[in-house]
């Protein structure tokens, strides 16, 4: 009860930090190049996460750091947005929906990851987490840049999920953290595929025309 | 009555002659051949420490009447060792397949049962008709955070064994090798080879799930491979081949972002283009200058011109002949 209140406060505070992206720079790049940049960022983050997750899971201790650990996903209120999706549904997503799903997911994930920051074990781990959060922030901004250069509205900023139950005990809290990292990892794998699809579908020429029109 | 009896290698087997008393007079046969009395304990047949050669049909006949009292087919074997299981997705994102085999034979019939659990759900792995010992699953959802747990149990009359694999959706992605690999020399380029290939046909959606490639090549005479990684396209020009040396070339594929490299493709061989040897051309030139300086026309020795195409076959010979005739005709004209 008490811990949830603190968590909610932290999340709200951290998430309402200015997240409005600086649009001027990315518009000049053109959507095609921005998508490539965003794709590259997801690959970089996925690589960083491998080391970070390993260290963090070791900090959580067994069974979380066991390779075959396959806990059932508890039917708790979905605080962390899921990457899992039906294949045909995923294929049929519009560019806008695809980008928006990524934007919402990483905004939320960033929020929860930042909340971990203050509690994690060693100073080194906290430093690594901090670095990762900065990179993740960069990804959120990059996605926002792509959306705005394509003329799509940004989804509403992330808010702490109201009324969702906090972790009742230490083990469940660790379980939440395990799933947070797992979801983050899966999203990064999914995003590579999302941005691959976007790369093919967004012709850079279209965007150049738009930019020229704006110049007049 | 007829039956099958399974026994372990090394076991001691006692066969009773049906309902006959222990002290009844009987004869046992193995595959029609009488069995020596030394193996009998009364009317019981004792086979000690059986091996595979003991397998066969055993029959028991009443002593005097030669009535068949009991018959059984003995099959000697072993309980199954831990099976070898492999799961792989060569058709991402459609699904994956699992295949298995026993590391050593049991010599008796085995049955396999495979179970696939994804989170709380049990999925059905559809058995393939061919090859045997293989089944496939279609993904219902993509980008799953929950691992798949596949358990294979092998059972036979003498025992059972099992093995389990646990994996993430992304970890088992491994495409089939690229197909139709072709390598050709490039005309007038003694150090180049043009290599082209196709996506494996089992990969269903290269548009949304592009593949990247790894090319390796070396001249046959060397052991060291050279490598090139290509993130785009299904062709590549090697520009540093050793002139005139035959090369062996292979290509492998991998999903751009997830999983592991495929096995190497079938190897192709190619030799870079080589120029025609120069000395033949100069001889022809010398002959031509000699003939133009003399007043009487002498047809140039046709043999020299023909050598140029000597290796090509009988067609070249016909051309030489015709050339000789034409030149002779001209010679007559000028006289």
PDB file of C-alpha atoms in Angstrom, chain A:
ATOM      1  CA  UNK A   1       0.000   0.000   0.000  1.00  0.00           C
ATOM      2  CA  UNK A   2       2.617   2.479   1.123  1.00  0.00           C
ATOM      3  CA  UNK A   3       5.197   1.466  -1.472  1.00  0.00           C
ATOM      4  CA  UNK A   4       2.647   1.808  -4.243  1.00  0.00           C
ATOM      5  CA  UNK A   5       1.959   5.394  -3.325  1.00  0.00           C
ATOM      6  CA  UNK A   6       5.643   6.238  -3.505  1.00  0.00           C
ATOM      7  CA  UNK A   7       5.982   4.390  -6.789  1.00  0.00           C
ATOM      8  CA  UNK A   8       3.038   6.202  -8.327  1.00  0.00           C
ATOM      9  CA  UNK A   9       4.421   9.549  -7.203  1.00  0.00           C
ATOM     10  CA  UNK A  10       7.873   8.769  -8.586  1.00  0.00           C
ATOM     11  CA  UNK A  11       6.443   7.643 -11.899  1.00  0.00           C
ATOM     12  CA  UNK A  12       4.238  10.665 -12.240  1.00  0.00           C
ATOM     13  CA  UNK A  13       7.096  12.983 -11.435  1.00  0.00           C
ATOM     14  CA  UNK A  14       9.568  11.327 -13.782  1.00  0.00           C
ATOM     15  CA  UNK A  15       7.138  10.909 -16.631  1.00  0.00           C
ATOM     16  CA  UNK A  16       5.971  14.470 -16.727  1.00  0.00           C
ATOM     17  CA  UNK A  17       9.495  15.671 -17.298  1.00  0.00           C
ATOM     18  CA  UNK A  18       9.555  17.549 -20.594  1.00  0.00           C
ATOM     19  CA  UNK A  19       9.252  14.836 -23.176  1.00  0.00           C
ATOM     20  CA  UNK A  20       8.296  17.109 -26.066  1.00  0.00           C
ATOM     21  CA  UNK A  21      10.921  16.440 -28.712  1.00  0.00           C
ATOM     22  CA  UNK A  22      12.984  19.115 -30.384  1.00  0.00           C
ATOM     23  CA  UNK A  23      11.464  18.758 -33.835  1.00  0.00           C
ATOM     24  CA  UNK A  24      13.443  21.202 -35.942  1.00  0.00           C
ATOM     25  CA  UNK A  25      16.514  19.018 -36.367  1.00  0.00           C
ATOM     26  CA  UNK A  26      14.772  15.774 -37.306  1.00  0.00           C
ATOM     27  CA  UNK A  27      12.447  17.321 -39.869  1.00  0.00           C
ATOM     28  CA  UNK A  28      15.421  18.324 -41.960  1.00  0.00           C
ATOM     29  CA  UNK A  29      16.684  14.722 -41.985  1.00  0.00           C
ATOM     30  CA  UNK A  30      13.608  13.387 -43.724  1.00  0.00           C
ATOM     31  CA  UNK A  31      11.539  10.462 -42.536  1.00  0.00           C
ATOM     32  CA  UNK A  32      13.561   7.840 -44.394  1.00  0.00           C
ATOM     33  CA  UNK A  33      16.788   8.704 -42.625  1.00  0.00           C
ATOM     34  CA  UNK A  34      15.040   9.163 -39.278  1.00  0.00           C
ATOM     35  CA  UNK A  35      13.577   5.689 -39.560  1.00  0.00           C
ATOM     36  CA  UNK A  36      17.026   4.302 -40.267  1.00  0.00           C
ATOM     37  CA  UNK A  37      18.400   6.176 -37.270  1.00  0.00           C
ATOM     38  CA  UNK A  38      15.611   4.856 -35.053  1.00  0.00           C
ATOM     39  CA  UNK A  39      16.209   1.332 -36.316  1.00  0.00           C
ATOM     40  CA  UNK A  40      19.917   1.644 -35.539  1.00  0.00           C
ATOM     41  CA  UNK A  41      19.056   2.916 -32.057  1.00  0.00           C
ATOM     42  CA  UNK A  42      16.884  -0.119 -31.324  1.00  0.00           C
ATOM     43  CA  UNK A  43      19.746  -2.416 -32.339  1.00  0.00           C
ATOM     44  CA  UNK A  44      22.157  -0.503 -30.133  1.00  0.00           C
ATOM     45  CA  UNK A  45      19.786  -0.615 -27.181  1.00  0.00           C
ATOM     46  CA  UNK A  46      19.108  -4.319 -27.677  1.00  0.00           C
ATOM     47  CA  UNK A  47      22.807  -4.945 -27.505  1.00  0.00           C
ATOM     48  CA  UNK A  48      23.204  -2.764 -24.378  1.00  0.00           C
ATOM     49  CA  UNK A  49      20.287  -4.474 -22.720  1.00  0.00           C
ATOM     50  CA  UNK A  50      21.905  -7.881 -23.000  1.00  0.00           C
ATOM     51  CA  UNK A  51      24.676  -6.893 -20.581  1.00  0.00           C
ATOM     52  CA  UNK A  52      22.453  -4.734 -18.412  1.00  0.00           C
ATOM     53  CA  UNK A  53      19.767  -7.401 -18.013  1.00  0.00           C
ATOM     54  CA  UNK A  54      22.352 -10.039 -17.141  1.00  0.00           C
ATOM     55  CA  UNK A  55      23.775  -7.845 -14.392  1.00  0.00           C
ATOM     56  CA  UNK A  56      20.398  -6.813 -13.062  1.00  0.00           C
ATOM     57  CA  UNK A  57      19.038 -10.359 -12.953  1.00  0.00           C
ATOM     58  CA  UNK A  58      22.121 -11.451 -11.044  1.00  0.00           C
ATOM     59  CA  UNK A  59      21.400  -8.655  -8.596  1.00  0.00           C
ATOM     60  CA  UNK A  60      17.833  -9.976  -8.231  1.00  0.00           C
ATOM     61  CA  UNK A  61      19.344 -13.373  -7.573  1.00  0.00           C
ATOM     62  CA  UNK A  62      17.886 -16.846  -8.149  1.00  0.00           C
ATOM     63  CA  UNK A  63      15.567 -17.928  -9.628  1.00  0.00           C
ATOM     64  CA  UNK A  64      15.463 -14.763 -11.772  1.00  0.00           C
ATOM     65  CA  UNK A  65      18.958 -15.218 -13.149  1.00  0.00           C
ATOM     66  CA  UNK A  66      18.451 -18.861 -14.103  1.00  0.00           C
ATOM     67  CA  UNK A  67      18.483 -19.350 -17.881  1.00  0.00           C
ATOM     68  CA  UNK A  68      15.413 -21.604 -18.051  1.00  0.00           C
ATOM     69  CA  UNK A  69      13.327 -19.580 -15.622  1.00  0.00           C
ATOM     70  CA  UNK A  70       9.857 -19.522 -17.143  1.00  0.00           C
ATOM     71  CA  UNK A  71       7.419 -18.098 -14.620  1.00  0.00           C
ATOM     72  CA  UNK A  72       3.757 -17.879 -15.504  1.00  0.00           C
ATOM     73  CA  UNK A  73       2.695 -14.371 -16.332  1.00  0.00           C
ATOM     74  CA  UNK A  74       0.500 -13.346 -13.424  1.00  0.00           C
ATOM     75  CA  UNK A  75      -2.859 -11.936 -14.377  1.00  0.00           C
ATOM     76  CA  UNK A  76      -2.130  -8.567 -12.870  1.00  0.00           C
ATOM     77  CA  UNK A  77      -3.197  -5.313 -14.421  1.00  0.00           C
ATOM     78  CA  UNK A  78      -0.995  -4.817 -17.462  1.00  0.00           C
ATOM     79  CA  UNK A  79       1.257  -2.017 -16.318  1.00  0.00           C
ATOM     80  CA  UNK A  80       3.953  -2.842 -18.815  1.00  0.00           C
ATOM     81  CA  UNK A  81       2.717  -2.627 -22.435  1.00  0.00           C
ATOM     82  CA  UNK A  82       3.011  -5.966 -24.216  1.00  0.00           C
ATOM     83  CA  UNK A  83       4.921  -6.467 -27.466  1.00  0.00           C
ATOM     84  CA  UNK A  84       3.115  -9.722 -28.181  1.00  0.00           C
ATOM     85  CA  UNK A  85       0.636  -9.401 -31.014  1.00  0.00           C
ATOM     86  CA  UNK A  86      -1.327 -11.528 -33.461  1.00  0.00           C
ATOM     87  CA  UNK A  87       0.643 -11.937 -36.703  1.00  0.00           C
ATOM     88  CA  UNK A  88      -2.011 -10.726 -39.121  1.00  0.00           C
ATOM     89  CA  UNK A  89      -2.892  -7.825 -36.855  1.00  0.00           C
ATOM     90  CA  UNK A  90       0.767  -6.809 -36.728  1.00  0.00           C
ATOM     91  CA  UNK A  91       1.074  -7.036 -40.497  1.00  0.00           C
ATOM     92  CA  UNK A  92      -2.017  -4.905 -40.976  1.00  0.00           C
ATOM     93  CA  UNK A  93      -0.981  -2.041 -38.691  1.00  0.00           C
ATOM     94  CA  UNK A  94      -0.973   1.352 -40.363  1.00  0.00           C
ATOM     95  CA  UNK A  95       2.285   3.288 -40.202  1.00  0.00           C
ATOM     96  CA  UNK A  96       0.692   5.618 -37.695  1.00  0.00           C
ATOM     97  CA  UNK A  97      -0.523   2.813 -35.458  1.00  0.00           C
ATOM     98  CA  UNK A  98       2.815   1.040 -35.695  1.00  0.00           C
ATOM     99  CA  UNK A  99       4.775   4.122 -34.688  1.00  0.00           C
ATOM    100  CA  UNK A 100       2.287   5.038 -31.980  1.00  0.00           C
ATOM    101  CA  UNK A 101       2.499   1.573 -30.412  1.00  0.00           C
ATOM    102  CA  UNK A 102       6.291   1.869 -30.265  1.00  0.00           C
ATOM    103  CA  UNK A 103       6.135   5.386 -28.876  1.00  0.00           C
ATOM    104  CA  UNK A 104       3.663   4.469 -26.134  1.00  0.00           C
ATOM    105  CA  UNK A 105       5.544   1.323 -25.207  1.00  0.00           C
ATOM    106  CA  UNK A 106       8.959   2.916 -24.841  1.00  0.00           C
ATOM    107  CA  UNK A 107       7.598   5.950 -23.008  1.00  0.00           C
ATOM    108  CA  UNK A 108       6.039   3.645 -20.467  1.00  0.00           C
ATOM    109  CA  UNK A 109       9.038   1.342 -20.261  1.00  0.00           C
ATOM    110  CA  UNK A 110      11.330   4.323 -19.760  1.00  0.00           C
ATOM    111  CA  UNK A 111       9.129   5.502 -16.946  1.00  0.00           C
ATOM    112  CA  UNK A 112       9.292   2.192 -15.085  1.00  0.00           C
ATOM    113  CA  UNK A 113      12.979   1.778 -15.752  1.00  0.00           C
ATOM    114  CA  UNK A 114      13.687   5.189 -14.248  1.00  0.00           C
ATOM    115  CA  UNK A 115      11.784   4.139 -11.135  1.00  0.00           C
ATOM    116  CA  UNK A 116      14.219   1.208 -10.780  1.00  0.00           C
ATOM    117  CA  UNK A 117      17.144   3.574 -10.832  1.00  0.00           C
ATOM    118  CA  UNK A 118      17.031   4.666  -7.205  1.00  0.00           C
ATOM    119  CA  UNK A 119      16.652   1.215  -5.731  1.00  0.00           C
ATOM    120  CA  UNK A 120      19.126  -0.940  -7.625  1.00  0.00           C
ATOM    121  CA  UNK A 121      22.087  -2.543  -5.835  1.00  0.00           C
ATOM    122  CA  UNK A 122      25.585  -1.305  -6.579  1.00  0.00           C
ATOM    123  CA  UNK A 123      26.611   2.163  -7.714  1.00  0.00           C
ATOM    124  CA  UNK A 124      27.896   0.612 -10.945  1.00  0.00           C
ATOM    125  CA  UNK A 125      24.527  -0.966 -11.657  1.00  0.00           C
ATOM    126  CA  UNK A 126      22.747   2.321 -10.991  1.00  0.00           C
ATOM    127  CA  UNK A 127      25.193   4.074 -13.312  1.00  0.00           C
ATOM    128  CA  UNK A 128      24.547   1.524 -16.061  1.00  0.00           C
ATOM    129  CA  UNK A 129      20.816   1.846 -15.620  1.00  0.00           C
ATOM    130  CA  UNK A 130      21.109   5.613 -15.826  1.00  0.00           C
ATOM    131  CA  UNK A 131      23.089   5.381 -19.053  1.00  0.00           C
ATOM    132  CA  UNK A 132      20.577   2.975 -20.530  1.00  0.00           C
ATOM    133  CA  UNK A 133      17.700   5.264 -19.580  1.00  0.00           C
ATOM    134  CA  UNK A 134      19.364   8.149 -21.407  1.00  0.00           C
ATOM    135  CA  UNK A 135      19.709   6.031 -24.534  1.00  0.00           C
ATOM    136  CA  UNK A 136      16.108   4.900 -24.196  1.00  0.00           C
ATOM    137  CA  UNK A 137      15.028   8.523 -23.891  1.00  0.00           C
ATOM    138  CA  UNK A 138      16.886   9.119 -27.154  1.00  0.00           C
ATOM    139  CA  UNK A 139      14.843   6.355 -28.774  1.00  0.00           C
ATOM    140  CA  UNK A 140      11.551   7.859 -27.593  1.00  0.00           C
ATOM    141  CA  UNK A 141      12.590  11.227 -29.023  1.00  0.00           C
ATOM    142  CA  UNK A 142      13.668   9.601 -32.275  1.00  0.00           C
ATOM    143  CA  UNK A 143      10.304   7.893 -32.703  1.00  0.00           C
ATOM    144  CA  UNK A 144       8.556  11.183 -31.930  1.00  0.00           C
ATOM    145  CA  UNK A 145      10.697  12.819 -34.595  1.00  0.00           C
ATOM    146  CA  UNK A 146       9.662  10.269 -37.211  1.00  0.00           C
ATOM    147  CA  UNK A 147       6.001  10.682 -36.315  1.00  0.00           C
ATOM    148  CA  UNK A 148       6.063  14.427 -36.532  1.00  0.00           C
ATOM    149  CA  UNK A 149       7.976  14.414 -39.827  1.00  0.00           C
ATOM    150  CA  UNK A 150       5.256  12.187 -41.236  1.00  0.00           C
ATOM    151  CA  UNK A 151       2.559  14.444 -39.849  1.00  0.00           C
ATOM    152  CA  UNK A 152       1.240  12.014 -37.242  1.00  0.00           C
ATOM    153  CA  UNK A 153       0.066  13.327 -33.878  1.00  0.00           C
ATOM    154  CA  UNK A 154       2.004  12.177 -30.837  1.00  0.00           C
ATOM    155  CA  UNK A 155       0.034   9.899 -28.510  1.00  0.00           C
ATOM    156  CA  UNK A 156      -0.795  11.397 -25.103  1.00  0.00           C
ATOM    157  CA  UNK A 157       2.120  11.334 -22.639  1.00  0.00           C
ATOM    158  CA  UNK A 158       2.483   8.391 -20.278  1.00  0.00           C
ATOM    159  CA  UNK A 159       0.733   8.553 -16.959  1.00  0.00           C
ATOM    160  CA  UNK A 160       1.122   6.291 -13.963  1.00  0.00           C
ATOM    161  CA  UNK A 161      -1.570   3.635 -14.219  1.00  0.00           C
ATOM    162  CA  UNK A 162      -4.186   4.582 -11.674  1.00  0.00           C
ATOM    163  CA  UNK A 163      -5.495   1.993  -9.280  1.00  0.00           C
ATOM    164  CA  UNK A 164      -3.225  -0.868 -10.349  1.00  0.00           C
ATOM    165  CA  UNK A 165      -2.041  -2.827  -7.316  1.00  0.00           C
ATOM    166  CA  UNK A 166       1.524  -2.411  -6.115  1.00  0.00           C
ATOM    167  CA  UNK A 167       3.723  -5.390  -5.386  1.00  0.00           C
ATOM    168  CA  UNK A 168       2.537  -7.030  -2.183  1.00  0.00           C
ATOM    169  CA  UNK A 169       5.926  -8.381  -1.224  1.00  0.00           C
ATOM    170  CA  UNK A 170       9.592  -8.398  -2.113  1.00  0.00           C
ATOM    171  CA  UNK A 171       9.383 -11.488  -4.343  1.00  0.00           C
ATOM    172  CA  UNK A 172       6.492 -10.115  -6.393  1.00  0.00           C
ATOM    173  CA  UNK A 173       8.312  -6.817  -6.791  1.00  0.00           C
ATOM    174  CA  UNK A 174      11.298  -8.710  -8.206  1.00  0.00           C
ATOM    175  CA  UNK A 175       8.941 -10.617 -10.477  1.00  0.00           C
ATOM    176  CA  UNK A 176       7.621  -7.283 -11.796  1.00  0.00           C
ATOM    177  CA  UNK A 177      11.184  -6.167 -12.502  1.00  0.00           C
ATOM    178  CA  UNK A 178      11.928  -9.472 -14.261  1.00  0.00           C
ATOM    179  CA  UNK A 179       8.945  -8.971 -16.564  1.00  0.00           C
ATOM    180  CA  UNK A 180       9.869  -5.321 -17.139  1.00  0.00           C
ATOM    181  CA  UNK A 181      13.268  -6.343 -18.511  1.00  0.00           C
ATOM    182  CA  UNK A 182      11.737  -9.189 -20.507  1.00  0.00           C
ATOM    183  CA  UNK A 183       9.160  -6.891 -22.066  1.00  0.00           C
ATOM    184  CA  UNK A 184      11.830  -4.328 -22.877  1.00  0.00           C
ATOM    185  CA  UNK A 185      13.942  -6.989 -24.580  1.00  0.00           C
ATOM    186  CA  UNK A 186      10.996  -8.264 -26.593  1.00  0.00           C
ATOM    187  CA  UNK A 187       9.982  -4.739 -27.644  1.00  0.00           C
ATOM    188  CA  UNK A 188      13.485  -4.059 -28.927  1.00  0.00           C
ATOM    189  CA  UNK A 189      13.340  -7.248 -31.018  1.00  0.00           C
ATOM    190  CA  UNK A 190       9.901  -6.284 -32.284  1.00  0.00           C
ATOM    191  CA  UNK A 191      10.898  -2.708 -33.070  1.00  0.00           C
ATOM    192  CA  UNK A 192      13.662  -3.884 -35.378  1.00  0.00           C
ATOM    193  CA  UNK A 193      10.936  -5.604 -37.411  1.00  0.00           C
ATOM    194  CA  UNK A 194       8.552  -2.641 -37.095  1.00  0.00           C
ATOM    195  CA  UNK A 195      11.139  -0.210 -38.403  1.00  0.00           C
ATOM    196  CA  UNK A 196      12.211  -2.581 -41.161  1.00  0.00           C
ATOM    197  CA  UNK A 197       8.638  -2.490 -42.402  1.00  0.00           C
ATOM    198  CA  UNK A 198       8.450   1.260 -42.077  1.00  0.00           C
ATOM    199  CA  UNK A 199      11.736   1.675 -43.972  1.00  0.00           C
ATOM    200  CA  UNK A 200      10.239  -0.121 -46.948  1.00  0.00           C
ATOM    201  CA  UNK A 201       6.932   1.707 -46.890  1.00  0.00           C
ATOM    202  CA  UNK A 202       8.033   5.299 -46.419  1.00  0.00           C
ATOM    203  CA  UNK A 203       9.610   6.696 -49.578  1.00  0.00           C
ATOM    204  CA  UNK A 204      12.007   9.556 -48.676  1.00  0.00           C
ATOM    205  CA  UNK A 205      10.920  11.427 -51.835  1.00  0.00           C
ATOM    206  CA  UNK A 206       7.438  12.044 -50.439  1.00  0.00           C
ATOM    207  CA  UNK A 207       8.813  13.746 -47.358  1.00  0.00           C
ATOM    208  CA  UNK A 208      11.216  15.951 -49.337  1.00  0.00           C
ATOM    209  CA  UNK A 209       8.237  17.352 -51.259  1.00  0.00           C
ATOM    210  CA  UNK A 210       6.448  18.169 -48.037  1.00  0.00           C
ATOM    211  CA  UNK A 211       9.470  19.944 -46.645  1.00  0.00           C
ATOM    212  CA  UNK A 212       9.808  21.998 -49.833  1.00  0.00           C
ATOM    213  CA  UNK A 213       6.156  23.012 -49.626  1.00  0.00           C
ATOM    214  CA  UNK A 214       6.731  24.169 -46.098  1.00  0.00           C
ATOM    215  CA  UNK A 215       9.596  26.351 -47.214  1.00  0.00           C
ATOM    216  CA  UNK A 216       7.315  28.656 -49.207  1.00  0.00           C
TER     217      UNK A 216
END
